[in-house]
Amino acid sequence: MKATQLYQAASHSWLMFGRDEGKPEKIIDTNQYLVKGKGQAVLLDPGGTELFSPMLAAILQHIELQELTTLFASHQDPDIISSLGLWDKALPGATLHAPWLWEGFIRHFGMSNIKYQGIKDEGGDIRLNDISLKLIPAHYLHSSGNFHVYDPQAKILMSGDVGAALEKTNAPIFVEDFGAHVKHMEYFHRRWMPSNRAKANWIARVKELNIEIMAPQHGRLFKGEAVTEFLEWFAKLDVGIAT
Amino acid sequence: MSDKNIVDSFIRVARIIANLDAILAEAKNLSLTAKNARVVALRAGDSASGFKPITNFIDEFSEQTIKTTTHISTLSNQLFKIALEAVRSTQFDIHVGDATILMSTPQLVTLQHKAKLDRQQQTKKLEIALLELESFFEEINKQMRSAEYIAVTSRVEASNAGEFSDSLQSVSDFIASAARTIKQSVTVNLNEIHTLRGTLH
């Protein structure tokens, strides 16, 4: 499991975990994000059961286990949160922030100890001592109850499946040539994203934010100009093709 | 207990519960038979006077069997939860073990120790629940042995009941057959429990 630092400040830091070469061949590669504050940390989209061991080993190189007080699940998919039953054993005192809509479903992954904090449709925030991460609604992108995480200080938007690309585990961390990258993400967006209206709403909302890095859950991350290029490309894309 | 064994234990618990339904249905039939037999015995009057206390016995042990089976049913549902906890503890232990192979730190070693302890505790809980379940099934077996004895006695009494003899004879046959069916289901379940307990060590 590769760890890449995305942001470092006195208050907190962002780490991305992914490109796991040890993962079983047929499961989709995922990016997990750790936001580490002073004595508290949150793991964004912790990943599937298959990823629990490498994630645990990787995280413990950066924080003490008791510092990991919070989990966030953007939506209910297994590659996002099927490891919950194992985290529930490792972090019995933790809180999981996830869409209120999915509580009854997510609990099927096993949750006897961790507290479920349902996120209202309009969003909210996650506080880690003096850091505040904004939970941005991204409903129907692709899940009917879906949120992204925005850090106004680090200017990072964790964009879940928006911006995702299906690539090999040795793909670079950042998009270098946007035009060349489109082929890795076009089908994913057209097929997985169901609604042009939801897409347009999300773009309008996200354009209000000051984003330096857009960090999806699969594939490469967008930095600087590539973020704008992505938003322009996504605005023109016709989604929901399987009708 | 290995990951495969603990998942197998789920299937065994499911089989035990499926067999419970058969036991419960048969015990309910026994209770109904006891009520019918009492009516026949009343109609038969003096000629079936020896049959009346027998119907009370049938009623008593069938009610007892229904009660025991209902207890088992509750316990079996708890058993599912306990088995699920044991599965999760086992998986957690295995995954933490894998993480330790990737990187051994004092934190992971402590976590692995905790995981092993939790797994042992959950396995112990499962073992205790299985022992309790076993004792309930032994209890049903005892009740069925009494039923078989009553079936023999009732046959003798039925033969003295004149024109009601055939009706009461069929009651006796039904008791014997129901007791046999219940005992068979209990034997299957006891075997499942023994195998299950064997996998815990």
XYZ file of C-alpha atoms in Angstrom, chain A residues 41-129:
89
model
C -7.658 11.604 12.704
C -10.370 10.715 10.228
C -10.207 8.010 7.588
C -12.232 8.891 4.470
C -13.794 5.949 2.616
C -11.879 3.254 4.542
C -12.257 0.642 1.793
C -13.364 -2.951 1.490
C -12.720 -5.963 3.710
C -9.950 -7.169 1.389
C -8.045 -3.971 2.080
C -8.314 -3.903 5.852
C -4.947 -5.523 6.687
C -2.757 -3.407 4.359
C -4.665 -0.276 5.389
C -4.220 -0.998 9.086
C -0.504 -1.654 8.614
C -0.100 1.490 6.480
C -2.020 3.789 8.813
C -0.088 2.678 11.889
C 3.073 3.985 10.256
C 1.624 7.477 10.605
C -0.634 7.558 13.661
C -1.401 5.724 16.888
C -4.524 3.601 16.596
C -6.331 5.538 19.342
C -5.900 8.746 17.306
C -8.193 7.337 14.624
C -11.427 8.532 16.174
C -13.535 9.053 13.071
C -14.490 7.259 9.885
C -16.337 8.724 6.929
C -18.218 6.813 4.236
C -19.269 8.847 1.199
C -21.924 6.233 0.398
C -22.812 2.589 0.951
C -20.783 0.674 -1.628
C -18.673 -2.326 -0.535
C -15.426 -0.829 -1.871
C -16.125 2.171 0.381
C -17.053 0.591 3.685
C -17.348 -3.221 3.694
C -14.349 -3.278 6.080
C -16.608 -1.716 8.731
C -17.068 -4.987 10.675
C -13.287 -5.168 11.161
C -12.832 -1.477 12.002
C -15.646 -1.981 14.501
C -13.369 -4.388 16.368
C -10.248 -2.241 15.989
C -11.879 1.103 16.894
C -14.768 0.365 19.251
C -15.003 4.003 20.396
C -14.995 5.591 16.939
C -17.757 7.478 15.112
C -18.763 6.813 11.527
C -20.118 9.770 9.545
C -22.185 8.491 6.634
C -25.383 9.465 4.795
C -28.462 9.085 7.017
C -30.131 7.395 4.065
C -27.829 4.394 4.213
C -27.705 3.649 7.938
C -29.882 0.530 7.805
C -27.875 -0.757 4.857
C -24.361 0.068 6.073
C -25.064 -1.654 9.392
C -25.227 -4.923 7.433
C -21.422 -4.761 7.238
C -21.340 -5.280 11.026
C -21.405 -2.463 13.543
C -21.801 -3.296 17.224
C -19.445 -0.729 18.737
C -18.865 2.208 16.407
C -21.390 5.074 16.602
C -23.292 5.948 13.403
C -23.574 9.677 12.828
C -26.039 10.138 9.979
C -25.277 13.082 7.660
C -28.358 15.140 6.764
C -29.134 15.618 3.061
C -27.951 19.232 3.140
C -24.498 18.217 4.459
C -22.633 19.213 7.595
C -19.126 19.028 8.896
C -16.632 16.811 10.684
C -14.670 18.496 13.425
C -11.272 17.254 14.567
C -10.321 19.563 17.417
